Amino acid sequence: MENSEKLANSKEVIAYIAERFPKCFILEGEAKPLKIGIFQDLAERLSDDPKVSKTQLRAGLRQYTSSWRYLHGVKPGASRVDLDGNLCGELEEEHIEHAKATLDESKSKVAARRKEQAKKVREEAKAKKTARAATPPKRRPQPAAAKKVEKPVETRALNADEVTVGNNVSVNMGKGNMPATIVEINKDDVRIRLSNGLQMVVKAENLRS
């Protein structure tokens, strides 16, 4: 049993009628001009065909006759054909001019659309290039600089004659030696003033030069 499922679109309709009427419709190359009123002939021949409706035939025929290869075939000296490939007279001048005008208009629309698409592609590429230029390049992380190891300042214990008021000395504060000035001496206890103004009493043995 033949598959009677309806055709899905105009492309399938054109392929189907080209299969049924190969002397009239072709799928490749320059198409032959069709007999005037060929739609009625098609509708009658395929009236009992469950695969295609009149609406589908009309849409498929419209697409076929508006294709570039069909419009190219509508030219001086060409003859129309019926469903069986029989010649049905030469084309009239007005039909030739109409086909030429339709073809030129269609080609112009396609050219304009392609030009617009090319312009859009160029603009998008330009926008991307501008965006890249505006974005600063990512900096590579620099290796951490090695901490400079400061050599400890060499100091020495004060001589007895250096423990005098007003003398600039260093005092051992545990984390290192800090500069100070002797402001008062009371036997082994020495009052000093640090560079930040703070005063404190320390043992003379903790003072360094």
PDB file of C-alpha atoms in Angstrom, residues 11 14-19 21-33 64 67-73:
ATOM      1  CA  LYS A  11       9.680  21.920  -1.353  1.00  0.00           C
ATOM      2  CA  ILE A  14       7.619  20.583  -5.996  1.00  0.00           C
ATOM      3  CA  ALA A  15       9.659  17.368  -5.744  1.00  0.00           C
ATOM      4  CA  TYR A  16       6.446  15.337  -5.908  1.00  0.00           C
ATOM      5  CA  ILE A  17       4.962  17.032  -8.987  1.00  0.00           C
ATOM      6  CA  ALA A  18       8.388  16.882 -10.687  1.00  0.00           C
ATOM      7  CA  GLU A  19       8.315  13.117 -10.080  1.00  0.00           C
ATOM      8  CA  PHE A  21       5.238  15.154 -14.400  1.00  0.00           C
ATOM      9  CA  PRO A  22       8.976  15.025 -15.308  1.00  0.00           C
ATOM     10  CA  LYS A  23       8.411  16.434 -18.822  1.00  0.00           C
ATOM     11  CA  CYS A  24       6.987  19.599 -17.325  1.00  0.00           C
ATOM     12  CA  PHE A  25       8.676  20.218 -13.962  1.00  0.00           C
ATOM     13  CA  ILE A  26      12.385  19.809 -13.218  1.00  0.00           C
ATOM     14  CA  LEU A  27      14.364  20.143  -9.998  1.00  0.00           C
ATOM     15  CA  GLU A  28      17.716  21.231 -11.449  1.00  0.00           C
ATOM     16  CA  GLY A  29      18.793  23.548 -14.245  1.00  0.00           C
ATOM     17  CA  GLU A  30      16.808  26.128 -16.165  1.00  0.00           C
ATOM     18  CA  ALA A  31      13.082  25.431 -15.872  1.00  0.00           C
ATOM     19  CA  LYS A  32      10.650  25.489 -18.800  1.00  0.00           C
ATOM     20  CA  PRO A  33       7.903  28.151 -18.932  1.00  0.00           C
ATOM     21  CA  TYR A  64       8.385  27.135  -8.395  1.00  0.00           C
ATOM     22  CA  SER A  67      12.529  30.797  -8.468  1.00  0.00           C
ATOM     23  CA  TRP A  68      15.486  32.315 -10.310  1.00  0.00           C
ATOM     24  CA  ARG A  69      15.940  29.275 -12.537  1.00  0.00           C
ATOM     25  CA  TYR A  70      12.315  29.499 -13.693  1.00  0.00           C
ATOM     26  CA  LEU A  71      12.514  33.271 -14.304  1.00  0.00           C
ATOM     27  CA  HIS A  72      15.727  32.722 -16.299  1.00  0.00           C
ATOM     28  CA  GLY A  73      13.808  30.300 -18.518  1.00  0.00           C
TER      29      GLY A  73
END
